[in-house]
Amino acid sequence: MKEITEFKFIPLDLISFDSKIQESSDEVNEFIEEIREKGLIRPLIVSYINGKYILKLGILRFLAFKKLNHNNIFCGVVEGECSIEEIKAIALCYNELDDMLNFEDKFEAINFLLNHYNQDLNQISSKTNISSQEITTLLNYKDIIEKIKKYINQINSSENSYFLKKTSQFNLKELANLSDFLEKLI
C-alpha cells in the first residue's frame, strides 16, 4: 500500500480534479465558514502522477479555497496512481485524517486493508489505531443501518397503544436519548 510521502503547500492551479464532481454550494459554503473560523484543519490528499497533482480526497475544501481566492493549499502527496479505496485506506491510517471519512468511506478503506493485509484484523488495527472490535463494527455498518431501518419501519407500522406500552418500559432519560439519536439520523 502506498503512503503519503510528504505534506506541502501546492498552488491550487497545479491541482486537477474530476470536473464531473458536482458538490452543492451549501456544502462548500459550510467549509468556507469553517476555514474562515479555524483555517484549514486537514490537508487534501493528492496523487503526483507524471509531474501533475491529481486531487483524490478533499474536494469540498479545495472548492472552498478556490472560492476564497487562495493561491495555495496544504496537501498530503502520494506518489503515483492509486484507487480511491487505497486513498481512503491511507487516510484511515492517519489519526489526523480519518475523520475526513464517513462510515461508507471507512467501510471501503477497511475492505481495502483486509485485502492488503490478508484479512489480518490485528495488523489493520495496529496500522490504523482502530480496535479490532471497532473494525468489525465498521464492516457490519451496512447491516446495522438496515436493522435500524427495519426497526423504525416496525415501530411506524405498530399500533399506537402497543408502542406506548413498549416505551413505558423505558425510563425518560433513555427515551430522550433515543429521541435525540433518531433526530440526528434525520
Coordinates of N, CA, C and O in Angstrom, one line a residue:
M1 N 0.9 -1.2 0.0 CA 0.0 0.0 0.0 C 0.9 1.2 0.0 O 1.9 1.3 0.7
K2 N 0.5 2.2 -0.8 CA 1.2 3.5 -0.8 C 1.0 4.3 0.4 O 0.1 4.0 1.2
E3 N 1.9 5.3 0.6 CA 1.8 6.1 1.8 C 1.9 7.6 1.3 O 2.4 7.8 0.2
I4 N 1.6 8.5 2.2 CA 1.8 9.9 1.9 C 3.4 10.1 2.1 O 3.9 9.8 3.1
T5 N 4.0 10.6 1.0 CA 5.4 10.8 1.1 C 5.9 12.1 1.6 O 7.0 12.3 2.1
E6 N 5.0 13.1 1.5 CA 5.3 14.5 2.0 C 4.0 15.3 2.2 O 3.0 15.0 1.6
F7 N 4.1 16.2 3.1 CA 3.0 17.2 3.2 C 3.6 18.6 2.8 O 4.7 18.9 3.2
K8 N 2.9 19.3 1.9 CA 3.4 20.6 1.5 C 2.3 21.4 0.9 O 1.2 21.0 0.6
F9 N 2.6 22.7 0.8 CA 1.6 23.7 0.1 C 1.8 23.5 -1.4 O 2.9 23.5 -1.9
I10 N 0.7 23.4 -2.1 CA 0.7 23.3 -3.5 C -0.2 24.4 -4.1 O -1.3 24.6 -3.6
P11 N 0.2 25.1 -5.1 CA -0.7 26.1 -5.8 C -1.9 25.4 -6.3 O -1.9 24.3 -6.9
L12 N -3.1 26.0 -6.0 CA -4.4 25.5 -6.4 C -4.4 25.2 -7.9 O -5.0 24.2 -8.3
D13 N -3.8 26.1 -8.7 CA -3.9 25.9 -10.1 C -3.1 24.8 -10.7 O -3.2 24.4 -11.8
L14 N -2.3 24.1 -9.8 CA -1.5 23.0 -10.2 C -2.2 21.7 -9.9 O -1.7 20.6 -10.2
I15 N -3.4 21.8 -9.2 CA -4.1 20.6 -8.8 C -5.3 20.4 -9.8 O -6.1 21.3 -9.9
S16 N -5.4 19.3 -10.4 CA -6.5 19.0 -11.2 C -7.5 18.0 -10.5 O -7.0 17.3 -9.6
F17 N -8.7 18.0 -10.9 CA -9.7 17.1 -10.3 C -10.7 16.7 -11.3 O -10.8 17.4 -12.4
D18 N -11.5 15.8 -11.0 CA -12.6 15.3 -11.9 C -13.7 16.4 -11.9 O -14.4 16.7 -11.0
S19 N -13.8 17.1 -13.1 CA -14.7 18.2 -13.2 C -16.1 17.8 -13.2 O -17.0 18.6 -13.1
K20 N -16.4 16.5 -13.3 CA -17.8 16.0 -13.2 C -18.3 16.0 -11.8 O -19.5 15.9 -11.6
I21 N -17.5 16.2 -10.8 CA -17.9 16.3 -9.4 C -18.7 17.5 -9.2 O -18.3 18.6 -9.5
Q22 N -19.9 17.3 -8.8 CA -20.8 18.4 -8.5 C -21.2 18.4 -7.0 O -21.9 17.6 -6.6
E23 N -20.6 19.3 -6.3 CA -20.9 19.5 -4.9 C -21.9 20.7 -4.7 O -21.7 21.7 -5.5
S24 N -22.7 20.6 -3.8 CA -23.7 21.7 -3.6 C -22.9 22.9 -3.0 O -22.0 22.8 -2.3
S25 N -23.4 24.1 -3.4 CA -22.8 25.3 -2.9 C -23.0 25.4 -1.4 O -22.2 26.0 -0.7
D26 N -24.0 24.8 -0.9 CA -24.3 24.8 0.6 C -23.1 24.1 1.3 O -22.6 24.6 2.3
E27 N -22.7 22.9 0.8 CA -21.7 22.2 1.4 C -20.3 23.0 1.3 O -19.6 23.0 2.3
V28 N -20.1 23.6 0.2 CA -18.9 24.3 0.0 C -18.9 25.5 1.0 O -17.9 25.8 1.6
N29 N -20.0 26.2 1.1 CA -20.2 27.4 2.0 C -19.9 27.0 3.4 O -19.4 27.8 4.2
E30 N -20.3 25.8 3.8 CA -20.1 25.3 5.2 C -18.6 25.2 5.4 O -18.1 25.6 6.5
F31 N -17.8 24.7 4.4 CA -16.4 24.7 4.6 C -15.8 26.0 4.5 O -14.8 26.3 5.2
I32 N -16.3 27.0 3.8 CA -15.8 28.3 3.7 C -15.9 28.9 5.1 O -14.9 29.5 5.6
E33 N -17.0 28.7 5.8 CA -17.2 29.3 7.2 C -16.2 28.6 8.1 O -15.6 29.3 8.9
E34 N -16.0 27.3 8.0 CA -15.1 26.6 8.9 C -13.7 27.1 8.6 O -12.9 27.4 9.6
I35 N -13.3 27.3 7.4 CA -12.0 27.8 7.0 C -11.8 29.2 7.5 O -10.7 29.5 8.1
R36 N -12.8 30.0 7.4 CA -12.7 31.4 8.0 C -12.5 31.4 9.5 O -11.7 32.2 10.0
E37 N -13.2 30.5 10.2 CA -13.1 30.5 11.6 C -11.8 29.8 12.1 O -11.2 30.3 13.1
K38 N -11.5 28.7 11.5 CA -10.4 27.8 12.1 C -9.2 27.6 11.1 O -8.2 27.0 11.6
G39 N -9.3 28.0 9.9 CA -8.3 27.7 8.9 C -8.4 26.3 8.4 O -9.4 25.7 8.7
L40 N -7.5 25.9 7.6 CA -7.6 24.5 7.1 C -7.2 23.6 8.2 O -6.0 23.6 8.6
I41 N -8.1 22.7 8.5 CA -7.9 21.8 9.6 C -7.1 20.5 9.1 O -6.3 20.0 9.8
R42 N -7.6 20.0 8.0 CA -7.0 18.8 7.4 C -6.5 19.1 6.0 O -7.2 19.8 5.2
P43 N -5.4 18.4 5.6 CA -4.9 18.6 4.3 C -5.7 17.8 3.2 O -6.4 16.9 3.6
L44 N -5.6 18.2 2.0 CA -6.1 17.4 0.9 C -5.2 16.3 0.7 O -4.1 16.3 1.2
I45 N -5.6 15.3 0.0 CA -4.7 14.2 -0.4 C -4.7 14.2 -2.0 O -5.8 14.2 -2.6
V46 N -3.5 14.3 -2.5 CA -3.3 14.3 -4.0 C -2.4 13.2 -4.4 O -1.5 12.8 -3.6
S47 N -2.5 12.8 -5.6 CA -1.6 11.8 -6.2 C -0.7 12.7 -7.1 O -1.1 13.6 -7.8
Y48 N 0.6 12.4 -7.1 CA 1.6 13.0 -8.0 C 1.9 12.0 -9.1 O 2.5 11.0 -8.9
I49 N 1.4 12.3 -10.3 CA 1.5 11.4 -11.4 C 2.0 12.2 -12.6 O 1.4 13.2 -13.1
N50 N 3.2 11.7 -13.2 CA 3.8 12.4 -14.4 C 3.9 13.9 -14.2 O 3.5 14.6 -15.2
G51 N 4.3 14.4 -13.1 CA 4.5 15.8 -12.9 C 3.2 16.6 -12.6 O 3.3 17.8 -12.6
K52 N 2.1 15.9 -12.4 CA 0.8 16.6 -12.1 C 0.2 16.1 -10.8 O 0.4 14.9 -10.4
Y53 N -0.4 17.0 -10.1 CA -1.1 16.7 -8.9 C -2.6 16.5 -9.2 O -3.3 17.3 -9.8
I54 N -3.1 15.3 -8.8 CA -4.5 14.9 -9.0 C -5.2 14.8 -7.7 O -4.7 14.1 -6.8
L55 N -6.2 15.6 -7.5 CA -7.0 15.6 -6.2 C -7.7 14.3 -6.1 O -8.4 13.8 -6.9
K56 N -7.4 13.7 -4.9 CA -8.0 12.4 -4.6 C -9.1 12.5 -3.4 O -10.1 11.8 -3.5
L57 N -8.8 13.3 -2.4 CA -9.6 13.4 -1.3 C -9.6 14.9 -0.8 O -8.5 15.4 -0.5
G58 N -10.8 15.5 -0.6 CA -10.9 16.8 -0.1 C -11.5 17.8 -1.1 O -11.2 19.0 -1.0
I59 N -12.4 17.4 -1.9 CA -12.9 18.3 -3.0 C -13.6 19.5 -2.4 O -13.5 20.6 -2.9
L60 N -14.4 19.3 -1.3 CA -15.1 20.5 -0.7 C -14.1 21.5 -0.2 O -14.3 22.7 -0.4
R61 N -13.1 21.1 0.5 CA -12.1 22.1 1.0 C -11.4 22.7 -0.2 O -11.1 23.9 -0.2
F62 N -11.1 22.0 -1.3 CA -10.4 22.5 -2.5 C -11.3 23.6 -3.1 O -10.9 24.7 -3.4
L63 N -12.6 23.3 -3.3 CA -13.5 24.2 -3.9 C -13.7 25.5 -3.0 O -13.9 26.6 -3.5
A64 N -13.7 25.3 -1.7 CA -13.9 26.4 -0.7 C -12.6 27.3 -0.9 O -12.8 28.5 -0.9
F65 N -11.4 26.7 -0.9 CA -10.2 27.5 -1.1 C -10.2 28.3 -2.4 O -9.8 29.5 -2.5
K66 N -10.7 27.7 -3.5 CA -10.8 28.3 -4.8 C -11.8 29.5 -4.7 O -11.5 30.6 -5.1
K67 N -12.9 29.3 -4.0 CA -13.9 30.3 -3.9 C -13.4 31.5 -3.0 O -13.8 32.6 -3.2
L68 N -12.6 31.2 -2.1 CA -12.0 32.2 -1.2 C -10.8 32.9 -1.9 O -10.1 33.8 -1.3
N69 N -10.5 32.5 -3.1 CA -9.3 33.1 -3.9 C -8.0 32.9 -3.2 O -7.1 33.7 -3.3
H70 N -7.8 31.7 -2.5 CA -6.5 31.4 -2.0 C -5.6 30.9 -3.1 O -6.1 30.3 -4.1
N71 N -4.3 31.0 -3.0 CA -3.4 30.6 -4.0 C -2.9 29.2 -3.8 O -2.6 28.4 -4.8
N72 N -2.7 28.8 -2.5 CA -2.0 27.5 -2.2 C -2.9 26.8 -1.2 O -3.7 27.4 -0.4
I73 N -2.7 25.5 -1.1 CA -3.4 24.7 -0.1 C -2.5 23.6 0.3 O -1.7 23.1 -0.4
F74 N -2.6 23.2 1.6 CA -1.8 22.2 2.2 C -2.3 20.8 1.8 O -3.5 20.5 1.9
C75 N -1.4 20.0 1.3 CA -1.7 18.7 0.8 C -0.8 17.6 1.3 O 0.4 17.8 1.5
G76 N -1.3 16.4 1.4 CA -0.5 15.2 1.6 C -0.4 14.6 0.2 O -1.3 14.5 -0.6
V77 N 0.9 14.3 -0.2 CA 1.2 13.8 -1.5 C 1.5 12.3 -1.5 O 2.3 11.8 -0.8
V78 N 0.8 11.6 -2.4 CA 1.0 10.2 -2.6 C 1.6 10.1 -4.0 O 1.1 10.6 -5.0
E79 N 2.7 9.4 -4.1 CA 3.4 9.2 -5.4 C 2.7 8.1 -6.3 O 2.5 7.0 -5.8
G80 N 2.4 8.5 -7.5 CA 1.8 7.5 -8.4 C 0.3 7.4 -8.3 O -0.4 7.9 -7.4
E81 N -0.2 6.6 -9.2 CA -1.7 6.3 -9.3 C -2.1 5.4 -8.2 O -1.4 4.4 -7.9
C82 N -3.3 5.6 -7.6 CA -3.9 4.7 -6.7 C -5.4 4.9 -6.7 O -5.9 6.0 -7.0
S83 N -6.1 3.8 -6.4 CA -7.5 3.9 -6.4 C -8.0 4.8 -5.2 O -7.3 5.0 -4.2
I84 N -9.3 5.2 -5.3 CA -9.9 6.0 -4.3 C -10.0 5.1 -3.0 O -9.9 5.7 -1.9
E85 N -10.2 3.8 -3.1 CA -10.3 3.0 -1.9 C -8.9 3.0 -1.2 O -8.9 3.0 0.0
E86 N -7.8 2.9 -2.0 CA -6.5 3.0 -1.4 C -6.3 4.3 -0.7 O -5.7 4.4 0.4
I87 N -6.7 5.4 -1.3 CA -6.6 6.7 -0.7 C -7.3 6.8 0.6 O -6.8 7.3 1.6
K88 N -8.5 6.2 0.6 CA -9.3 6.2 1.9 C -8.6 5.4 2.9 O -8.6 5.8 4.1
A89 N -8.0 4.3 2.5 CA -7.2 3.5 3.4 C -6.0 4.2 4.0 O -5.7 4.2 5.2
I90 N -5.4 5.0 3.1 CA -4.2 5.8 3.6 C -4.7 6.8 4.6 O -4.1 7.0 5.7
A91 N -5.8 7.5 4.3 CA -6.4 8.5 5.2 C -6.8 7.9 6.6 O -6.5 8.4 7.6
L92 N -7.3 6.6 6.5 CA -7.7 6.0 7.7 C -6.5 5.6 8.6 O -6.6 5.5 9.9
C93 N -5.3 5.5 8.0 CA -4.1 5.2 8.8 C -3.5 6.4 9.5 O -2.6 6.3 10.3
Y94 N -4.0 7.6 9.2 CA -3.6 8.8 9.9 C -4.6 9.4 10.8 O -5.7 9.7 10.3
N95 N -4.3 9.4 12.1 CA -5.3 9.9 13.0 C -5.9 11.3 12.7 O -7.0 11.6 12.9
E96 N -5.0 12.1 12.1 CA -5.4 13.5 11.7 C -6.3 13.5 10.5 O -7.0 14.5 10.3
L97 N -6.4 12.5 9.8 CA -7.1 12.5 8.5 C -8.4 11.6 8.5 O -9.2 11.7 7.7
D98 N -8.4 10.6 9.5 CA -9.5 9.6 9.4 C -10.9 10.2 9.6 O -11.9 9.7 9.1
D99 N -11.0 11.4 10.2 CA -12.4 12.0 10.4 C -12.8 12.7 9.1 O -13.9 13.2 9.0
M100 N -12.0 12.7 8.0 CA -12.4 13.1 6.7 C -13.4 12.1 6.1 O -14.1 12.4 5.1
L101 N -13.4 10.9 6.6 CA -14.1 9.8 6.0 C -15.4 9.5 6.8 O -15.5 9.5 8.0
N102 N -16.5 9.3 6.0 CA -17.7 8.9 6.6 C -17.7 7.4 6.8 O -16.7 6.7 6.4
F103 N -18.8 6.8 7.3 CA -18.8 5.4 7.6 C -18.6 4.6 6.3 O -17.9 3.6 6.3
E104 N -19.2 5.0 5.2 CA -19.1 4.2 4.0 C -17.6 4.3 3.5 O -17.1 3.3 3.0
D105 N -17.0 5.4 3.6 CA -15.6 5.6 3.2 C -14.7 4.6 4.1 O -13.8 4.0 3.6
K106 N -15.0 4.6 5.4 CA -14.2 3.8 6.3 C -14.4 2.3 5.9 O -13.5 1.5 6.0
F107 N -15.7 1.9 5.6 CA -16.0 0.6 5.2 C -15.1 0.2 4.0 O -14.5 -0.9 4.0
E108 N -15.1 1.0 3.0 CA -14.3 0.8 1.8 C -12.8 0.7 2.1 O -12.1 -0.2 1.6
A109 N -12.3 1.6 3.0 CA -10.9 1.6 3.4 C -10.6 0.3 4.2 O -9.5 -0.3 3.9
I110 N -11.4 -0.1 5.1 CA -11.2 -1.4 5.8 C -11.2 -2.6 4.9 O -10.3 -3.4 5.0
N111 N -12.1 -2.6 3.9 CA -12.1 -3.7 2.9 C -10.8 -3.7 2.1 O -10.2 -4.8 1.8
F112 N -10.3 -2.5 1.7 CA -9.1 -2.5 1.0 C -7.9 -3.0 1.9 O -7.1 -3.8 1.4
L113 N -7.9 -2.6 3.2 CA -6.9 -3.1 4.1 C -7.0 -4.6 4.4 O -5.9 -5.2 4.5
L114 N -8.2 -5.1 4.4 CA -8.4 -6.5 4.6 C -7.7 -7.3 3.5 O -7.0 -8.3 3.7
N115 N -7.9 -6.8 2.2 CA -7.3 -7.5 1.1 C -5.8 -7.3 1.1 O -5.0 -8.2 0.8
H116 N -5.3 -6.1 1.5 CA -3.9 -5.8 1.5 C -3.2 -6.6 2.6 O -2.0 -7.1 2.4
Y117 N -3.8 -6.8 3.8 CA -3.1 -7.4 4.9 C -3.7 -8.9 5.1 O -3.7 -9.4 6.2
N118 N -4.2 -9.5 4.1 CA -4.6 -10.9 4.1 C -5.6 -11.2 5.3 O -5.4 -12.1 6.0
Q119 N -6.6 -10.3 5.4 CA -7.7 -10.5 6.4 C -7.2 -10.4 7.9 O -7.9 -10.8 8.8
D120 N -6.0 -9.9 8.1 CA -5.4 -9.9 9.5 C -5.9 -8.6 10.2 O -5.4 -7.5 10.0
L121 N -7.0 -8.8 11.0 CA -7.5 -7.6 11.8 C -6.5 -7.0 12.7 O -6.5 -5.8 12.9
N122 N -5.6 -7.8 13.3 CA -4.7 -7.3 14.2 C -3.7 -6.3 13.5 O -3.3 -5.3 14.0
Q123 N -3.3 -6.7 12.3 CA -2.4 -5.9 11.6 C -3.1 -4.6 11.1 O -2.5 -3.5 11.2
I124 N -4.3 -4.6 10.8 CA -5.1 -3.5 10.4 C -5.3 -2.6 11.6 O -5.1 -1.4 11.5
S125 N -5.6 -3.2 12.7 CA -5.8 -2.4 14.0 C -4.5 -1.7 14.4 O -4.5 -0.5 14.7
S126 N -3.3 -2.4 14.2 CA -2.0 -1.8 14.5 C -1.8 -0.6 13.6 O -1.3 0.5 14.0
K127 N -2.1 -0.8 12.3 CA -1.8 0.3 11.3 C -2.7 1.5 11.4 O -2.3 2.6 11.2
T128 N -4.0 1.3 11.8 CA -5.0 2.4 11.9 C -5.3 2.9 13.3 O -5.9 3.9 13.4
N129 N -4.8 2.2 14.3 CA -5.1 2.5 15.7 C -6.6 2.4 16.0 O -7.1 3.2 16.8
I130 N -7.3 1.6 15.3 CA -8.7 1.3 15.5 C -8.8 -0.1 16.1 O -8.1 -1.0 15.5
S131 N -9.5 -0.3 17.1 CA -9.6 -1.6 17.8 C -10.2 -2.6 16.8 O -11.0 -2.3 15.9
S132 N -9.9 -3.9 17.0 CA -10.5 -5.0 16.1 C -12.0 -5.0 16.3 O -12.7 -5.2 15.3
Q133 N -12.5 -4.7 17.4 CA -13.9 -4.7 17.7 C -14.6 -3.5 16.8 O -15.6 -3.7 16.2
E134 N -14.0 -2.4 16.8 CA -14.5 -1.3 16.0 C -14.4 -1.5 14.5 O -15.3 -1.2 13.8
I135 N -13.3 -2.2 14.1 CA -13.2 -2.6 12.7 C -14.3 -3.5 12.3 O -14.9 -3.4 11.3
T136 N -14.6 -4.5 13.2 CA -15.7 -5.4 12.9 C -17.0 -4.7 12.8 O -17.9 -4.9 11.9
T137 N -17.2 -3.7 13.7 CA -18.5 -2.9 13.7 C -18.5 -2.1 12.4 O -19.6 -2.0 11.7
L138 N -17.4 -1.5 11.9 CA -17.4 -0.8 10.7 C -17.7 -1.7 9.5 O -18.4 -1.3 8.6
L139 N -17.2 -2.9 9.5 CA -17.5 -3.9 8.5 C -19.0 -4.3 8.4 O -19.5 -4.6 7.4
N140 N -19.6 -4.2 9.6 CA -21.0 -4.5 9.7 C -22.0 -3.3 9.6 O -23.2 -3.5 9.8
Y141 N -21.4 -2.2 9.4 CA -22.2 -1.0 9.4 C -23.4 -1.0 8.5 O -24.5 -0.5 8.9
K142 N -23.3 -1.5 7.3 CA -24.4 -1.6 6.4 C -25.5 -2.5 6.9 O -26.7 -2.1 6.8
D143 N -25.2 -3.6 7.5 CA -26.2 -4.4 8.2 C -26.8 -3.7 9.4 O -28.0 -3.8 9.6
I144 N -26.0 -3.0 10.1 CA -26.6 -2.2 11.3 C -27.6 -1.2 10.8 O -28.7 -1.0 11.3
I145 N -27.2 -0.5 9.7 CA -28.1 0.5 9.1 C -29.4 -0.1 8.7 O -30.5 0.4 8.9
E146 N -29.3 -1.3 8.0 CA -30.5 -2.0 7.6 C -31.4 -2.4 8.8 O -32.6 -2.3 8.7
K147 N -30.8 -2.8 9.8 CA -31.5 -3.2 11.1 C -32.3 -2.0 11.6 O -33.4 -2.1 12.0
I148 N -31.6 -0.9 11.7 CA -32.2 0.3 12.2 C -33.4 0.7 11.4 O -34.5 1.0 11.9
K149 N -33.3 0.7 10.0 CA -34.4 1.0 9.1 C -35.5 0.0 9.4 O -36.7 0.4 9.5
K150 N -35.2 -1.3 9.5 CA -36.2 -2.3 9.8 C -37.0 -2.0 11.1 O -38.2 -2.0 11.1
Y151 N -36.2 -1.7 12.1 CA -36.8 -1.4 13.4 C -37.7 -0.2 13.4 O -38.8 -0.1 13.9
I152 N -37.2 0.9 12.7 CA -38.0 2.1 12.5 C -39.3 1.8 11.8 O -40.4 2.3 12.2
N153 N -39.2 1.0 10.7 CA -40.4 0.6 10.0 C -41.4 -0.2 10.8 O -42.6 0.0 10.7
Q154 N -40.9 -1.1 11.6 CA -41.7 -1.9 12.5 C -42.4 -1.0 13.6 O -43.6 -1.1 13.8
I155 N -41.7 0.0 14.1 CA -42.3 0.9 15.0 C -43.4 1.7 14.4 O -44.5 1.9 14.9
N156 N -43.1 2.2 13.1 CA -44.0 3.0 12.4 C -45.3 2.3 12.1 O -46.4 2.8 12.0
S157 N -45.2 1.0 11.8 CA -46.4 0.2 11.4 C -47.1 -0.4 12.6 O -48.2 -1.0 12.5
S158 N -46.5 -0.3 13.8 CA -47.2 -0.9 15.0 C -48.3 0.0 15.5 O -48.4 1.2 15.2
E159 N -49.2 -0.6 16.2 CA -50.3 0.1 16.7 C -49.8 1.1 17.8 O -48.9 0.8 18.5
N160 N -50.5 2.2 17.9 CA -50.1 3.2 18.8 C -50.1 2.7 20.3 O -49.2 3.0 21.0
S161 N -51.1 2.0 20.6 CA -51.2 1.5 22.0 C -50.1 0.5 22.4 O -49.5 0.6 23.4
Y162 N -49.7 -0.3 21.4 CA -48.6 -1.3 21.6 C -47.3 -0.5 21.8 O -46.5 -0.8 22.7
F163 N -47.1 0.5 20.9 CA -45.9 1.3 21.0 C -45.8 2.1 22.3 O -44.7 2.1 23.0
L164 N -46.9 2.6 22.8 CA -46.9 3.4 24.1 C -46.6 2.4 25.2 O -45.9 2.8 26.2
K165 N -47.2 1.2 25.1 CA -46.9 0.2 26.2 C -45.4 -0.2 26.2 O -44.8 -0.2 27.3
K166 N -44.8 -0.4 25.1 CA -43.4 -0.7 25.0 C -42.5 0.4 25.5 O -41.6 0.2 26.2
T167 N -42.8 1.6 25.1 CA -42.0 2.7 25.5 C -42.1 3.0 27.0 O -41.2 3.6 27.6
S168 N -43.2 2.7 27.6 CA -43.4 2.9 29.1 C -42.5 2.0 29.9 O -42.3 2.3 31.1
Q169 N -41.8 1.0 29.3 CA -40.9 0.2 30.0 C -39.5 0.8 30.1 O -38.6 0.3 30.7
F170 N -39.3 1.9 29.4 CA -38.0 2.7 29.5 C -38.2 3.8 30.4 O -39.2 4.4 30.7
N171 N -37.0 4.3 31.0 CA -37.1 5.5 31.8 C -37.0 6.7 30.8 O -36.6 6.6 29.7
L172 N -37.4 7.8 31.3 CA -37.5 9.0 30.4 C -36.1 9.4 29.9 O -36.1 9.9 28.7
K173 N -35.1 9.2 30.6 CA -33.7 9.6 30.1 C -33.4 8.7 28.9 O -32.9 9.3 27.9
E174 N -33.7 7.4 28.9 CA -33.4 6.6 27.8 C -34.2 7.0 26.6 O -33.7 7.0 25.4
L175 N -35.5 7.3 26.8 CA -36.4 7.8 25.7 C -35.9 9.1 25.1 O -35.9 9.2 23.9
A176 N -35.4 10.0 26.0 CA -34.9 11.2 25.5 C -33.6 11.0 24.6 O -33.4 11.6 23.6
N177 N -32.7 10.1 25.1 CA -31.5 9.8 24.4 C -31.9 9.1 23.0 O -31.2 9.5 22.0
L178 N -32.8 8.2 23.0 CA -33.3 7.6 21.8 C -33.8 8.6 20.8 O -33.5 8.6 19.6
S179 N -34.6 9.5 21.3 CA -35.2 10.6 20.5 C -34.1 11.5 19.9 O -34.2 11.8 18.7
D180 N -33.1 11.8 20.7 CA -32.0 12.7 20.2 C -31.2 11.9 19.1 O -30.9 12.5 18.1
F181 N -31.0 10.6 19.3 CA -30.3 9.8 18.4 C -31.1 9.8 17.1 O -30.5 10.0 16.0
L182 N -32.4 9.5 17.1 CA -33.2 9.4 15.9 C -33.2 10.7 15.2 O -33.2 10.8 14.0
E183 N -33.3 11.8 15.9 CA -33.3 13.2 15.3 C -32.0 13.4 14.5 O -32.0 14.0 13.5
K184 N -30.9 12.9 15.0 CA -29.6 13.0 14.3 C -29.6 12.3 13.0 O -28.9 12.6 12.1
L185 N -30.4 11.2 12.9 CA -30.5 10.4 11.7 C -31.2 11.1 10.6 O -31.1 10.8 9.4
I186 N -32.0 12.1 11.0 CA -32.9 12.8 10.0 C -32.2 14.0 9.4 O -31.4 14.6 10.0

